[in-house]
Short mmCIF file of C-alpha atoms and ligand atoms in Angstrom, two decimals:
data_model
loop_
_atom_site.label_atom_id
_atom_site.label_comp_id
_atom_site.label_asym_id
_atom_site.label_seq_id
_atom_site.Cartn_x
_atom_site.Cartn_y
_atom_site.Cartn_z
CA MET Q 7 -35.65 36.65 8.47
CA SER Q 8 -33.27 34.06 9.91
CA ALA Q 9 -31.29 34.87 13.47
CA ASP Q 10 -28.30 35.77 11.47
CA ASP Q 11 -30.41 38.89 9.52
CA PHE Q 12 -29.91 37.57 6.15
CA ILE Q 13 -30.93 34.98 3.67
CA VAL Q 14 -29.00 33.76 0.88
CA THR Q 15 -31.38 30.81 -1.19
CA PRO Q 16 -30.91 30.71 -5.16
CA TRP Q 17 -34.48 32.19 -5.03
CA HIS Q 18 -34.25 34.93 -2.51
CA VAL Q 19 -31.80 37.14 -0.76
CA GLU Q 20 -32.39 39.76 1.82
CA GLY Q 21 -30.69 41.81 4.26
CA ASP Q 22 -26.89 42.88 5.14
CA ILE Q 23 -24.88 39.37 4.54
CA ASP Q 24 -21.81 38.81 6.89
CA TYR Q 25 -19.97 36.33 4.47
CA ASP Q 26 -18.09 34.97 7.42
CA LYS Q 27 -21.05 33.25 8.85
CA LEU Q 28 -21.70 32.62 5.07
CA ILE Q 29 -18.60 30.61 4.59
CA LYS Q 30 -19.64 28.53 7.74
CA LYS Q 31 -23.12 27.80 7.23
CA PHE Q 32 -22.58 26.64 3.34
CA GLY Q 33 -19.65 24.42 4.43
CA THR Q 34 -17.30 26.72 2.22
CA GLU Q 35 -13.94 27.84 2.15
CA ARG Q 36 -12.29 31.40 1.85
CA ILE Q 37 -10.12 32.11 -0.60
CA SER Q 38 -6.78 32.76 1.20
CA SER Q 39 -4.10 34.55 0.49
CA GLU Q 40 -2.15 31.89 -0.17
CA LEU Q 41 -4.56 29.78 -2.76
CA LEU Q 42 -4.40 33.92 -4.60
CA GLY Q 43 -0.70 33.57 -4.66
CA ARG Q 44 -0.79 30.12 -5.98
CA ILE Q 45 -3.37 31.19 -8.91
CA ARG Q 46 -1.15 33.90 -9.62
CA THR Q 47 2.10 31.73 -9.79
CA VAL Q 48 0.06 29.60 -12.21
CA VAL Q 49 -1.34 31.71 -14.50
CA GLY Q 50 1.18 34.86 -14.49
CA GLU Q 51 -1.61 37.43 -12.76
CA ASP Q 52 -4.83 37.18 -10.90
CA HIS Q 53 -7.65 39.55 -11.47
CA PHE Q 54 -8.69 42.46 -9.30
CA MET Q 55 -12.24 40.99 -8.68
CA LEU Q 56 -10.40 37.96 -6.44
CA ARG Q 57 -7.74 40.79 -5.40
CA ARG Q 58 -10.59 42.68 -4.14
CA GLY Q 59 -12.73 39.70 -2.50
CA ILE Q 60 -15.14 39.94 -5.11
CA PHE Q 61 -14.53 36.43 -5.12
CA PHE Q 62 -14.10 35.71 -1.59
CA SER Q 63 -14.89 31.88 -1.68
CA HIS Q 64 -14.26 28.35 -2.90
CA ARG Q 65 -14.97 25.01 -3.24
CA GLU Q 66 -11.77 22.55 -4.40
CA MET Q 67 -10.19 25.51 -5.91
CA ASN Q 68 -7.01 23.62 -5.16
CA ARG Q 69 -7.69 19.90 -6.71
CA ILE Q 70 -8.54 22.64 -9.64
CA LEU Q 71 -4.97 23.97 -9.62
CA ASP Q 72 -3.53 20.50 -8.61
CA ASP Q 73 -4.83 19.06 -11.79
CA TYR Q 74 -4.15 21.53 -13.80
CA GLN Q 75 -0.26 21.45 -12.94
CA LYS Q 76 -0.38 18.24 -13.85
CA GLY Q 77 -1.60 18.64 -17.08
CA GLN Q 78 -5.34 17.76 -16.47
CA LYS Q 79 -7.55 20.19 -18.08
CA PHE Q 80 -10.61 21.70 -16.89
CA PHE Q 81 -13.74 23.49 -18.17
CA LEU Q 82 -15.91 26.15 -17.16
CA TYR Q 83 -19.65 26.80 -16.55
CA THR Q 84 -21.99 29.36 -15.16
CA GLY Q 85 -25.18 30.24 -15.97
CA ARG Q 86 -27.85 32.74 -15.82
CA GLY Q 87 -32.07 33.04 -14.78
CA PRO Q 88 -33.80 34.52 -17.49
CA SER Q 89 -36.45 36.59 -15.79
CA GLY Q 90 -35.49 40.19 -17.23
CA HIS Q 91 -32.86 41.86 -18.94
CA THR Q 92 -29.31 41.53 -18.08
CA HIS Q 93 -27.82 43.67 -15.27
CA ILE Q 94 -24.51 44.54 -14.49
CA GLY Q 95 -24.06 42.54 -11.31
CA HIS Q 96 -25.04 39.56 -13.89
CA LEU Q 97 -21.82 40.84 -15.62
CA VAL Q 98 -19.87 39.95 -12.40
CA PRO Q 99 -18.95 36.24 -13.15
CA TRP Q 100 -19.47 36.73 -16.50
CA VAL Q 101 -16.26 38.61 -17.11
CA PHE Q 102 -14.36 36.70 -14.74
CA SER Q 103 -15.21 33.75 -16.36
CA LYS Q 104 -13.51 34.99 -19.78
CA TRP Q 105 -10.68 35.84 -17.59
CA LEU Q 106 -10.69 32.47 -16.39
CA GLN Q 107 -10.89 30.69 -20.02
CA GLU Q 108 -8.41 32.81 -21.68
CA LYS Q 109 -5.88 31.98 -18.90
CA PHE Q 110 -6.65 28.70 -18.48
CA ASP Q 111 -7.31 27.76 -22.03
CA THR Q 112 -10.47 26.06 -21.33
CA ASN Q 113 -13.88 25.03 -22.96
CA MET Q 114 -17.28 27.03 -21.65
CA TYR Q 115 -20.54 26.81 -21.34
CA PHE Q 116 -23.42 28.87 -19.97
CA GLN Q 117 -26.86 27.79 -19.16
CA LEU Q 118 -30.10 29.96 -19.32
CA THR Q 119 -32.94 28.14 -17.35
CA ASP Q 120 -35.94 29.99 -19.16
CA ASP Q 121 -37.25 27.05 -17.23
CA GLU Q 122 -36.60 27.85 -13.79
CA LYS Q 123 -37.47 31.62 -14.16
CA PHE Q 124 -40.91 30.41 -15.42
CA PHE Q 125 -40.94 27.92 -12.21
CA SER Q 126 -40.27 30.29 -9.51
CA LYS Q 127 -42.17 33.47 -11.32
CA SER Q 128 -45.69 33.96 -11.09
CA ASN Q 129 -45.71 36.61 -13.12
CA LEU Q 130 -44.07 35.24 -16.06
CA THR Q 131 -45.16 32.78 -18.73
CA LEU Q 132 -42.50 30.53 -20.64
CA GLU Q 133 -42.64 32.26 -23.72
CA GLU Q 134 -41.31 35.88 -21.99
CA THR Q 135 -38.49 33.61 -20.01
CA ASN Q 136 -37.18 31.98 -23.28
CA LYS Q 137 -36.98 35.09 -25.53
CA PHE Q 138 -35.09 36.76 -22.13
CA ALA Q 139 -33.21 33.91 -22.60
CA TYR Q 140 -32.26 35.08 -26.20
CA GLU Q 141 -31.86 38.58 -25.07
CA ASN Q 142 -29.05 37.86 -22.27
CA ALA Q 143 -27.25 35.61 -24.38
CA LEU Q 144 -26.45 38.62 -26.61
CA ASP Q 145 -24.74 40.47 -23.15
CA PHE Q 146 -22.65 37.30 -22.92
CA ILE Q 147 -21.36 36.67 -26.55
CA ALA Q 148 -20.81 40.71 -25.84
CA LEU Q 149 -18.03 39.91 -23.10
CA GLY Q 150 -16.00 38.92 -26.23
CA PHE Q 151 -16.21 34.59 -25.59
CA LYS Q 152 -15.06 32.77 -28.92
CA SER Q 153 -17.72 30.13 -30.21
CA ASP Q 154 -14.81 27.99 -31.16
CA LYS Q 155 -15.04 27.30 -27.24
CA THR Q 156 -18.04 28.72 -25.81
CA LYS Q 157 -21.53 27.07 -26.01
CA ILE Q 158 -24.54 28.51 -24.90
CA ILE Q 159 -27.09 26.27 -23.24
CA ILE Q 160 -31.05 27.18 -23.49
CA ASN Q 161 -32.79 24.52 -21.51
CA THR Q 162 -35.96 24.44 -22.96
CA LYS Q 163 -34.33 24.18 -26.42
CA ASN Q 164 -31.14 21.56 -25.48
CA ILE Q 165 -33.51 19.79 -23.02
CA GLN Q 166 -32.73 16.61 -25.36
CA THR Q 167 -28.65 16.87 -24.61
CA LEU Q 168 -29.26 17.55 -20.77
CA TYR Q 169 -32.37 14.49 -20.28
CA PRO Q 170 -30.14 11.73 -20.07
CA ILE Q 171 -27.12 13.62 -17.91
CA ALA Q 172 -30.22 15.08 -15.49
CA ALA Q 173 -31.78 11.73 -15.38
CA GLN Q 174 -28.75 10.24 -13.81
CA VAL Q 175 -28.44 13.52 -11.43
CA ALA Q 176 -31.75 12.95 -10.54
CA LYS Q 177 -32.11 9.34 -9.16
CA LYS Q 178 -29.42 10.47 -6.43
CA ILE Q 179 -31.23 13.43 -5.08
CA ASN Q 180 -34.27 12.23 -2.92
CA PHE Q 181 -37.23 14.57 -1.88
CA SER Q 182 -35.95 15.02 1.69
CA ASN Q 183 -32.28 16.50 0.04
CA THR Q 184 -34.14 18.97 -1.97
CA LYS Q 185 -36.43 20.12 1.04
CA ALA Q 186 -33.83 20.43 3.42
CA THR Q 187 -31.89 22.25 1.28
CA PHE Q 188 -34.04 24.42 -0.67
CA GLY Q 189 -36.98 24.68 1.96
CA PHE Q 190 -39.94 23.20 -0.30
CA THR Q 191 -43.09 22.95 1.24
CA ASN Q 192 -45.98 20.73 0.05
CA GLU Q 193 -47.65 23.98 -1.94
CA THR Q 194 -44.00 24.06 -4.29
CA ASN Q 195 -44.85 23.08 -7.48
CA ILE Q 196 -43.07 19.92 -8.80
CA GLY Q 197 -40.74 21.82 -12.11
CA MET Q 198 -38.87 23.24 -8.68
CA ILE Q 199 -38.21 19.93 -7.43
CA PHE Q 200 -36.50 18.51 -10.43
CA TYR Q 201 -34.86 21.63 -10.73
CA THR Q 202 -31.51 21.08 -9.09
CA ALA Q 203 -30.90 17.85 -11.61
CA LEU Q 204 -30.83 20.23 -14.61
CA GLN Q 205 -28.52 23.03 -13.34
CA SER Q 206 -26.51 19.84 -12.49
CA ALA Q 207 -26.81 18.59 -15.71
CA PRO Q 208 -24.31 21.04 -17.56
CA CYS Q 209 -21.16 19.83 -14.95
CA PHE Q 210 -21.38 16.68 -16.74
CA ILE Q 211 -21.37 17.94 -20.21
CA GLU Q 212 -17.84 17.15 -20.70
CA ASN Q 213 -15.54 13.67 -19.37
CA LYS Q 214 -13.12 16.32 -17.31
CA PRO Q 215 -14.00 18.17 -13.89
CA VAL Q 216 -15.73 21.48 -14.21
CA LEU Q 217 -14.82 24.65 -12.36
CA ILE Q 218 -17.87 27.10 -11.95
CA PRO Q 219 -17.44 31.01 -11.01
CA LEU Q 220 -20.90 31.61 -9.30
CA GLY Q 221 -22.83 34.07 -7.10
CA VAL Q 222 -22.57 32.43 -3.73
CA ASP Q 223 -26.63 32.53 -3.44
CA GLN Q 224 -26.03 29.38 -6.22
CA ASP Q 225 -24.25 26.95 -3.98
CA PRO Q 226 -26.92 24.97 -2.44
CA HIS Q 227 -27.38 23.32 -5.86
CA PHE Q 228 -23.65 22.50 -6.20
CA ARG Q 229 -23.92 21.28 -2.91
CA LEU Q 230 -26.68 18.71 -4.24
CA THR Q 231 -24.33 17.78 -7.03
CA ARG Q 232 -20.99 17.49 -5.49
CA ASP Q 233 -22.77 15.37 -2.68
CA ILE Q 234 -24.70 13.39 -5.83
CA ALA Q 235 -21.05 13.25 -7.97
CA PRO Q 236 -19.36 10.32 -6.51
CA LYS Q 237 -22.71 7.97 -6.63
CA ILE Q 238 -22.73 8.83 -10.65
CA GLY Q 239 -18.89 8.40 -10.89
CA LYS Q 240 -18.37 11.90 -11.67
CA PRO Q 241 -15.93 14.38 -10.16
CA LYS Q 242 -17.58 16.43 -7.94
CA PRO Q 243 -17.67 20.13 -9.15
CA ALA Q 244 -15.33 22.63 -8.20
CA LEU Q 245 -17.05 26.72 -7.51
CA ILE Q 246 -15.92 29.86 -6.76
CA HIS Q 247 -18.10 32.07 -5.23
CA ASN Q 248 -18.76 36.07 -5.78
CA ILE Q 249 -20.68 38.62 -3.14
CA MET Q 250 -24.02 39.54 -3.84
CA ILE Q 251 -23.82 42.79 -6.00
CA PRO Q 252 -25.90 45.75 -3.94
CA SER Q 253 -28.70 46.80 -5.63
CA LEU Q 254 -28.50 50.81 -6.12
CA GLU Q 255 -30.72 51.27 -3.39
CA GLY Q 256 -28.20 50.00 -0.86
CA PRO Q 257 -27.40 46.78 0.66
CA GLY Q 258 -29.41 44.43 2.01
CA GLY Q 259 -30.58 42.79 -1.08
CA LYS Q 260 -29.10 41.86 -4.27
CA MET Q 261 -29.71 43.91 -7.40
CA SER Q 262 -32.95 42.21 -8.93
CA ALA Q 263 -33.95 42.01 -12.26
CA SER Q 264 -37.37 42.91 -11.26
CA ASP Q 265 -36.45 45.92 -9.30
CA ASN Q 266 -36.45 48.93 -11.95
CA ASN Q 267 -35.17 51.52 -9.67
CA GLY Q 268 -32.36 49.63 -7.96
CA THR Q 269 -31.37 48.29 -10.81
CA ILE Q 270 -29.09 49.24 -14.13
CA TYR Q 271 -29.84 47.09 -17.07
CA THR Q 272 -26.96 46.81 -19.85
CA THR Q 273 -29.69 48.08 -22.02
CA ASP Q 274 -30.05 51.33 -20.30
CA SER Q 275 -29.42 54.72 -22.58
CA PRO Q 276 -26.91 57.31 -20.91
CA ASN Q 277 -29.48 59.39 -19.44
CA VAL Q 278 -30.89 56.82 -17.90
CA VAL Q 279 -27.75 55.78 -16.50
CA LYS Q 280 -27.58 59.04 -15.00
CA LYS Q 281 -30.94 59.50 -13.67
CA LYS Q 282 -31.03 56.17 -11.85
CA ILE Q 283 -27.70 56.89 -9.87
CA ASN Q 284 -28.35 60.13 -9.52
CA LYS Q 285 -31.74 60.00 -7.90
CA HIS Q 286 -31.47 55.93 -6.53
CA ALA Q 287 -27.89 55.13 -5.69
CA PHE Q 288 -26.87 55.05 -2.11
CA SER Q 289 -24.71 57.12 -0.43
CA GLY Q 290 -22.35 57.22 2.11
CA GLY Q 291 -21.86 60.78 2.07
CA GLN Q 292 -23.18 63.51 4.70
CA PRO Q 293 -26.54 65.37 4.31
CA ASP Q 294 -25.20 68.52 3.66
CA ILE Q 295 -21.56 69.35 1.80
CA GLU Q 296 -20.19 71.51 4.89
CA GLN Q 297 -20.24 68.14 7.37
CA HIS Q 298 -19.08 66.21 4.12
CA ARG Q 299 -16.13 68.52 4.01
CA LYS Q 300 -15.60 68.33 7.49
CA ILE Q 301 -16.92 64.40 8.32
CA GLY Q 302 -15.75 63.01 4.90
CA GLY Q 303 -17.74 60.19 3.09
CA ASN Q 304 -18.01 56.47 4.06
CA PRO Q 305 -16.41 54.17 0.74
CA ASP Q 306 -17.28 51.03 2.44
CA ILE Q 307 -21.40 51.66 2.20
CA ASP Q 308 -22.04 53.99 -0.78
CA VAL Q 309 -23.28 51.99 -3.80
CA ALA Q 310 -21.22 54.47 -6.07
CA TYR Q 311 -17.66 53.62 -4.54
CA GLN Q 312 -19.12 49.67 -4.14
CA TYR Q 313 -19.33 49.48 -8.24
CA LEU Q 314 -16.63 51.03 -9.11
CA ARG Q 315 -14.49 48.52 -6.59
CA ILE Q 316 -16.54 45.51 -8.03
CA PHE Q 317 -16.61 46.23 -11.64
CA PHE Q 318 -15.46 49.69 -12.93
CA GLU Q 319 -12.63 50.86 -12.08
CA PRO Q 320 -9.92 48.08 -12.49
CA ASP Q 321 -6.95 50.18 -11.39
CA ASP Q 322 -5.72 49.74 -7.75
CA ASN Q 323 -4.18 53.02 -7.59
CA LYS Q 324 -7.35 55.00 -9.20
CA LEU Q 325 -9.23 53.36 -6.52
CA LYS Q 326 -7.40 54.11 -3.60
CA ALA Q 327 -7.18 58.03 -4.50
CA ILE Q 328 -11.03 57.70 -4.91
CA TYR Q 329 -11.54 55.91 -1.72
CA GLU Q 330 -9.09 58.65 0.43
CA ASP Q 331 -10.64 61.54 -1.18
CA TYR Q 332 -14.00 60.15 -0.53
CA LYS Q 333 -13.07 59.02 2.89
CA SER Q 334 -11.44 62.84 3.53
CA GLY Q 335 -14.34 65.17 2.52
CA LYS Q 336 -12.12 66.06 -0.40
CA LEU Q 337 -14.33 64.22 -2.77
CA LEU Q 338 -18.23 64.97 -2.89
CA SER Q 339 -20.67 62.28 -3.03
CA GLY Q 340 -22.14 64.24 -6.30
CA GLU Q 341 -18.41 63.91 -7.66
CA LEU Q 342 -18.31 60.60 -6.88
CA LYS Q 343 -21.23 59.49 -8.89
CA ALA Q 344 -20.45 61.27 -11.79
CA ILE Q 345 -16.89 59.24 -11.77
CA LEU Q 346 -19.28 56.35 -11.67
CA ILE Q 347 -21.95 57.85 -14.24
CA GLU Q 348 -18.96 58.20 -17.00
CA LYS Q 349 -17.54 55.01 -16.31
CA ILE Q 350 -20.80 53.12 -16.57
CA ASN Q 351 -21.86 54.93 -19.89
CA ASP Q 352 -18.55 54.68 -21.32
CA PHE Q 353 -18.94 50.60 -20.73
CA LEU Q 354 -21.92 50.69 -21.85
CA SER Q 355 -22.01 52.39 -24.97
CA ILE Q 356 -19.21 49.70 -26.20
CA HIS Q 357 -21.45 47.34 -24.37
CA GLN Q 358 -24.53 47.78 -27.09
CA GLU Q 359 -22.58 47.96 -29.91
CA LYS Q 360 -21.26 44.56 -29.49
CA ARG Q 361 -24.84 43.38 -28.12
CA GLU Q 362 -25.76 44.55 -31.78
CA LYS Q 363 -23.22 42.55 -33.72
CA ALA Q 364 -23.63 39.33 -31.59
CA LYS Q 365 -27.37 39.48 -33.14
CA ASP Q 366 -25.40 38.38 -36.57
CA LYS Q 367 -23.05 35.37 -34.57
CA ILE Q 368 -25.50 34.47 -31.88
CA HIS Q 369 -26.62 30.84 -33.96
CA GLU Q 370 -22.15 30.23 -33.17
CA PHE Q 371 -22.86 29.93 -29.82
CA LEU Q 372 -26.43 27.89 -29.63
CA LEU Q 373 -25.73 24.24 -28.08
CA GLU Q 374 -26.56 22.14 -31.22
CA ASN Q 375 -28.35 18.70 -30.04
CA LYS Q 376 -26.48 15.71 -30.99
N1 LIG I 406 -30.40 29.49 -11.73
C1 LIG I 406 -29.33 30.11 -11.78
C2 LIG I 406 -29.65 31.80 -11.65
O1 LIG I 406 -31.21 31.75 -11.34
C3 LIG I 406 -29.14 30.32 -13.22
C4 LIG I 406 -28.09 28.93 -13.35
C5 LIG I 406 -27.81 27.93 -14.23
C6 LIG I 406 -26.53 29.41 -13.14
N2 LIG I 406 -26.52 27.19 -14.18
C7 LIG I 406 -25.79 27.90 -13.21
C8 LIG I 406 -25.69 29.90 -12.11
C9 LIG I 406 -24.63 27.60 -12.64
C10 LIG I 406 -24.48 29.99 -11.68
C11 LIG I 406 -23.82 28.71 -11.93
O2 LIG I 406 -29.34 32.96 -12.08
#
């Protein structure tokens, strides 16, 4: 563990993240109240994920807004490493991207990096990561993106389109840059070493500036991309970062697709959701009811409350009431969990239906190589 007691890299997140320190370390900017106000002015509203600091940091969001106000369009890009089924934490940047796409009327690209997860995970075959890419694509489509403005890139399928761009990028990144950024060693496979070039490629797929909503763990790739962009005559990608979504079992690590108990998958049944939350969701409540009524719970460390704040309760007034009732001891841990279980299951019952329907439309979304 680092001296900071937390680690955030694209392949490893651990510890209790101090986001102020992380902003300093990565050299990003916190989303200020001015910037929030500006977004509100430009699009006419804000999003609860912005208001609540779920999206907390950025790189050059102001430039994107400047250009937009001058009539210069941008496009959106985000992605997912298909190492397993989609879990609810993954949906955070996707739902936010959908909102941005609607508000700014932009094109959107979604990259599924089956190659990356094959390189980085010793227990997965390329066939498996490729299968998960198609599974994850269904969750993305289920969120309601429109196929005329949204394209899904699967690295092994779209390599013909990506490679000429990746080659431009790769020539400008040298080994000591990636090594310093990611801590690679002589034992690191060369797929990993080249990989940043492939994650960079969609940044330059259109001849416009790009805005990337993403988990902050992915920032290091785009730090490299931003460094080399001027060298290949392209605009630097702008970024807007979300916090890491805690695992059910509590703070100190993001929700990981490979940790079954700590994770709620979009494919989980209502009963499984109920069991996982009741059994595994880290509680900020007191050990017994009597004490809880007296002292109250701590919503700030309670995972059920955090999931409501991050995703499942967009209504600020309702969230505030839950916060206060939990803190005062009026609302018990089990009751708080019951609220979350109902919210998740309501969401998933609709999502799972849309996910089924997405199977018939997936071909409309997959990028065709030219
Ligand atoms: N590397 C990312 C992951 O493991 C996937 C990804 C590819 C991505 N392109 C991206 C994430 C762009 C955010 C933005 O999940």
